[in-house]
Amino acid sequence: MSTVIAALAAPVIAPAAAFAQASTATGAVGGAAVGAVVGGPVGAVVGGVVGASVGAAAEPPQEVRTYVMKERRPSVRVEQEVVVGRQLPPTVTLYSIPQNSEYEYTVVNDRRVIVEPKTRKVVYIVE
């Protein structure tokens, strides 16, 4: 039985990861849908779990986004498009997020973004 579950889980992992990029909820729903098509009820469970875990790792915590959305800061104009995974220039000032040491935020080109301070890479675009 475990061989059957393993065989069903393999083709579910990649599609579930793709669904999970938007959010944990989207990952869980998308993974379950793909898993159900590939492997029936067992595939749905495996796909949902994989999609939720990948989605959770891909997005900053909810409290970080909620706090950042309430803050209004003047926007900094830079000559680049704001893209997740791309570094911001050292001239852009980052602001700390209270009660969270993993992320900082700033407003660049009229877009509020969450940044990983050590690498200065954008990890999430709020709006």
PDB file of C-alpha atoms in Angstrom:
ATOM      1  CA  MET A   1       0.000   0.000   0.000  1.00  0.00           C
ATOM      2  CA  SER A   2       2.819   2.417   0.830  1.00  0.00           C
ATOM      3  CA  THR A   3       4.311   1.816  -2.631  1.00  0.00           C
ATOM      4  CA  VAL A   4       1.015   2.854  -4.195  1.00  0.00           C
ATOM      5  CA  ILE A   5       0.870   6.036  -2.077  1.00  0.00           C
ATOM      6  CA  ALA A   6       4.482   6.885  -2.957  1.00  0.00           C
ATOM      7  CA  ALA A   7       3.754   6.340  -6.645  1.00  0.00           C
ATOM      8  CA  LEU A   8       0.731   8.618  -6.432  1.00  0.00           C
ATOM      9  CA  ALA A   9       2.548  11.323  -4.468  1.00  0.00           C
ATOM     10  CA  ALA A  10       5.410  11.821  -6.924  1.00  0.00           C
ATOM     11  CA  PRO A  11       3.424  13.377  -9.788  1.00  0.00           C
ATOM     12  CA  VAL A  12       1.466  15.514  -7.309  1.00  0.00           C
ATOM     13  CA  ILE A  13       4.419  17.316  -5.726  1.00  0.00           C
ATOM     14  CA  ALA A  14       5.432  19.512  -8.679  1.00  0.00           C
ATOM     15  CA  PRO A  15       1.906  20.676  -9.601  1.00  0.00           C
ATOM     16  CA  ALA A  16       1.094  21.298  -5.926  1.00  0.00           C
ATOM     17  CA  ALA A  17       4.196  23.457  -5.587  1.00  0.00           C
ATOM     18  CA  ALA A  18       3.110  25.528  -8.592  1.00  0.00           C
ATOM     19  CA  PHE A  19      -0.339  26.074  -7.101  1.00  0.00           C
ATOM     20  CA  ALA A  20       1.171  27.012  -3.746  1.00  0.00           C
ATOM     21  CA  GLN A  21       3.022  30.104  -4.945  1.00  0.00           C
ATOM     22  CA  ALA A  22       0.073  32.404  -4.256  1.00  0.00           C
ATOM     23  CA  SER A  23      -0.731  31.341  -0.705  1.00  0.00           C
ATOM     24  CA  THR A  24      -1.109  28.471   1.675  1.00  0.00           C
ATOM     25  CA  ALA A  25      -4.842  28.246   1.037  1.00  0.00           C
ATOM     26  CA  THR A  26      -4.403  28.299  -2.728  1.00  0.00           C
ATOM     27  CA  GLY A  27      -1.664  25.693  -2.421  1.00  0.00           C
ATOM     28  CA  ALA A  28      -3.828  23.397  -0.346  1.00  0.00           C
ATOM     29  CA  VAL A  29      -6.832  23.701  -2.644  1.00  0.00           C
ATOM     30  CA  GLY A  30      -4.789  23.430  -5.830  1.00  0.00           C
ATOM     31  CA  GLY A  31      -2.703  20.547  -4.543  1.00  0.00           C
ATOM     32  CA  ALA A  32      -5.812  18.667  -3.446  1.00  0.00           C
ATOM     33  CA  ALA A  33      -7.459  19.218  -6.830  1.00  0.00           C
ATOM     34  CA  VAL A  34      -4.442  17.968  -8.759  1.00  0.00           C
ATOM     35  CA  GLY A  35      -3.977  15.080  -6.344  1.00  0.00           C
ATOM     36  CA  ALA A  36      -7.606  14.038  -6.708  1.00  0.00           C
ATOM     37  CA  VAL A  37      -7.255  13.880 -10.496  1.00  0.00           C
ATOM     38  CA  VAL A  38      -3.990  11.949 -10.323  1.00  0.00           C
ATOM     39  CA  GLY A  39      -4.650   9.626  -7.404  1.00  0.00           C
ATOM     40  CA  GLY A  40      -8.197   9.892  -6.118  1.00  0.00           C
ATOM     41  CA  PRO A  41      -8.807  10.489  -2.396  1.00  0.00           C
ATOM     42  CA  VAL A  42      -5.270   9.537  -1.330  1.00  0.00           C
ATOM     43  CA  GLY A  43      -3.796  11.872  -3.936  1.00  0.00           C
ATOM     44  CA  ALA A  44      -6.059  14.693  -2.757  1.00  0.00           C
ATOM     45  CA  VAL A  45      -4.797  14.358   0.809  1.00  0.00           C
ATOM     46  CA  VAL A  46      -1.142  14.179  -0.245  1.00  0.00           C
ATOM     47  CA  GLY A  47      -1.533  17.076  -2.706  1.00  0.00           C
ATOM     48  CA  GLY A  48      -3.303  19.247  -0.146  1.00  0.00           C
ATOM     49  CA  VAL A  49      -0.624  18.720   2.485  1.00  0.00           C
ATOM     50  CA  VAL A  50       2.246  19.329   0.055  1.00  0.00           C
ATOM     51  CA  GLY A  51       0.574  22.407  -1.432  1.00  0.00           C
ATOM     52  CA  ALA A  52      -0.159  23.919   1.984  1.00  0.00           C
ATOM     53  CA  SER A  53       3.376  23.382   3.254  1.00  0.00           C
ATOM     54  CA  VAL A  54       4.999  24.847   0.134  1.00  0.00           C
ATOM     55  CA  GLY A  55       2.595  27.786   0.189  1.00  0.00           C
ATOM     56  CA  ALA A  56       3.307  28.470   3.862  1.00  0.00           C
ATOM     57  CA  ALA A  57       7.050  28.569   3.191  1.00  0.00           C
ATOM     58  CA  ALA A  58       6.598  30.919   0.231  1.00  0.00           C
ATOM     59  CA  GLU A  59       4.669  33.681   1.947  1.00  0.00           C
ATOM     60  CA  PRO A  60       5.495  36.021   4.840  1.00  0.00           C
ATOM     61  CA  PRO A  61       3.375  35.628   7.991  1.00  0.00           C
ATOM     62  CA  GLN A  62      -0.107  37.161   7.887  1.00  0.00           C
ATOM     63  CA  GLU A  63       0.613  39.580  10.749  1.00  0.00           C
ATOM     64  CA  VAL A  64       3.490  41.092   8.755  1.00  0.00           C
ATOM     65  CA  ARG A  65       1.272  41.891   5.773  1.00  0.00           C
ATOM     66  CA  THR A  66      -1.504  43.253   7.992  1.00  0.00           C
ATOM     67  CA  TYR A  67       0.862  45.629   9.753  1.00  0.00           C
ATOM     68  CA  VAL A  68       2.546  46.825   6.573  1.00  0.00           C
ATOM     69  CA  MET A  69      -0.775  47.598   4.907  1.00  0.00           C
ATOM     70  CA  LYS A  70      -1.657  50.043   7.707  1.00  0.00           C
ATOM     71  CA  GLU A  71       1.576  52.034   7.379  1.00  0.00           C
ATOM     72  CA  ARG A  72       1.816  54.912   4.921  1.00  0.00           C
ATOM     73  CA  ARG A  73       5.302  55.969   3.859  1.00  0.00           C
ATOM     74  CA  PRO A  74       6.385  58.132   0.938  1.00  0.00           C
ATOM     75  CA  SER A  75       7.351  56.115  -2.107  1.00  0.00           C
ATOM     76  CA  VAL A  76      10.951  55.921  -3.316  1.00  0.00           C
ATOM     77  CA  ARG A  77      11.414  56.002  -7.086  1.00  0.00           C
ATOM     78  CA  VAL A  78      14.061  53.674  -8.491  1.00  0.00           C
ATOM     79  CA  GLU A  79      14.912  52.851 -12.070  1.00  0.00           C
ATOM     80  CA  GLN A  80      13.828  49.232 -11.905  1.00  0.00           C
ATOM     81  CA  GLU A  81      10.683  47.187 -11.730  1.00  0.00           C
ATOM     82  CA  VAL A  82       9.861  45.735  -8.318  1.00  0.00           C
ATOM     83  CA  VAL A  83      10.065  41.954  -8.689  1.00  0.00           C
ATOM     84  CA  VAL A  84       9.938  39.211  -6.076  1.00  0.00           C
ATOM     85  CA  GLY A  85      13.406  37.706  -5.701  1.00  0.00           C
ATOM     86  CA  ARG A  86      15.260  40.773  -7.006  1.00  0.00           C
ATOM     87  CA  GLN A  87      17.479  42.883  -4.743  1.00  0.00           C
ATOM     88  CA  LEU A  88      16.696  46.485  -3.950  1.00  0.00           C
ATOM     89  CA  PRO A  89      19.491  49.052  -4.313  1.00  0.00           C
ATOM     90  CA  PRO A  90      21.344  50.052  -1.125  1.00  0.00           C
ATOM     91  CA  THR A  91      19.972  53.603  -1.410  1.00  0.00           C
ATOM     92  CA  VAL A  92      16.426  52.428  -0.594  1.00  0.00           C
ATOM     93  CA  THR A  93      15.666  52.776   3.105  1.00  0.00           C
ATOM     94  CA  LEU A  94      14.134  49.728   4.780  1.00  0.00           C
ATOM     95  CA  TYR A  95      11.831  50.030   7.792  1.00  0.00           C
ATOM     96  CA  SER A  96      11.643  47.418  10.525  1.00  0.00           C
ATOM     97  CA  ILE A  97       8.423  45.582  11.230  1.00  0.00           C
ATOM     98  CA  PRO A  98       7.694  45.503  14.977  1.00  0.00           C
ATOM     99  CA  GLN A  99       7.641  42.029  16.533  1.00  0.00           C
ATOM    100  CA  ASN A 100       9.250  40.500  13.456  1.00  0.00           C
ATOM    101  CA  SER A 101      13.002  40.299  12.976  1.00  0.00           C
ATOM    102  CA  GLU A 102      12.952  38.312   9.728  1.00  0.00           C
ATOM    103  CA  TYR A 103      11.475  40.957   7.431  1.00  0.00           C
ATOM    104  CA  GLU A 104      11.604  44.691   6.779  1.00  0.00           C
ATOM    105  CA  TYR A 105       9.498  46.734   4.405  1.00  0.00           C
ATOM    106  CA  THR A 106       9.625  49.789   2.181  1.00  0.00           C
ATOM    107  CA  VAL A 107       7.618  51.514  -0.534  1.00  0.00           C
ATOM    108  CA  VAL A 108       9.267  51.507  -3.952  1.00  0.00           C
ATOM    109  CA  ASN A 109       7.723  52.880  -7.141  1.00  0.00           C
ATOM    110  CA  ASP A 110       4.363  53.224  -5.362  1.00  0.00           C
ATOM    111  CA  ARG A 111       4.392  49.530  -4.387  1.00  0.00           C
ATOM    112  CA  ARG A 112       4.608  48.390  -0.777  1.00  0.00           C
ATOM    113  CA  VAL A 113       7.082  45.501  -0.534  1.00  0.00           C
ATOM    114  CA  ILE A 114       8.405  43.186   2.166  1.00  0.00           C
ATOM    115  CA  VAL A 115      12.159  42.657   2.038  1.00  0.00           C
ATOM    116  CA  GLU A 116      14.595  40.185   3.567  1.00  0.00           C
ATOM    117  CA  PRO A 117      17.057  42.570   5.276  1.00  0.00           C
ATOM    118  CA  LYS A 118      20.269  40.549   4.911  1.00  0.00           C
ATOM    119  CA  THR A 119      19.969  40.000   1.177  1.00  0.00           C
ATOM    120  CA  ARG A 120      17.733  43.034   0.467  1.00  0.00           C
ATOM    121  CA  LYS A 121      15.664  40.759  -1.804  1.00  0.00           C
ATOM    122  CA  VAL A 122      11.956  41.410  -2.238  1.00  0.00           C
ATOM    123  CA  VAL A 123      10.017  38.474  -0.764  1.00  0.00           C
ATOM    124  CA  TYR A 124       6.459  39.784  -1.162  1.00  0.00           C
ATOM    125  CA  ILE A 125       4.632  42.626  -2.925  1.00  0.00           C
ATOM    126  CA  VAL A 126       1.743  43.800  -0.745  1.00  0.00           C
ATOM    127  CA  GLU A 127       0.016  45.987  -3.337  1.00  0.00           C
TER     128      GLU A 127
END
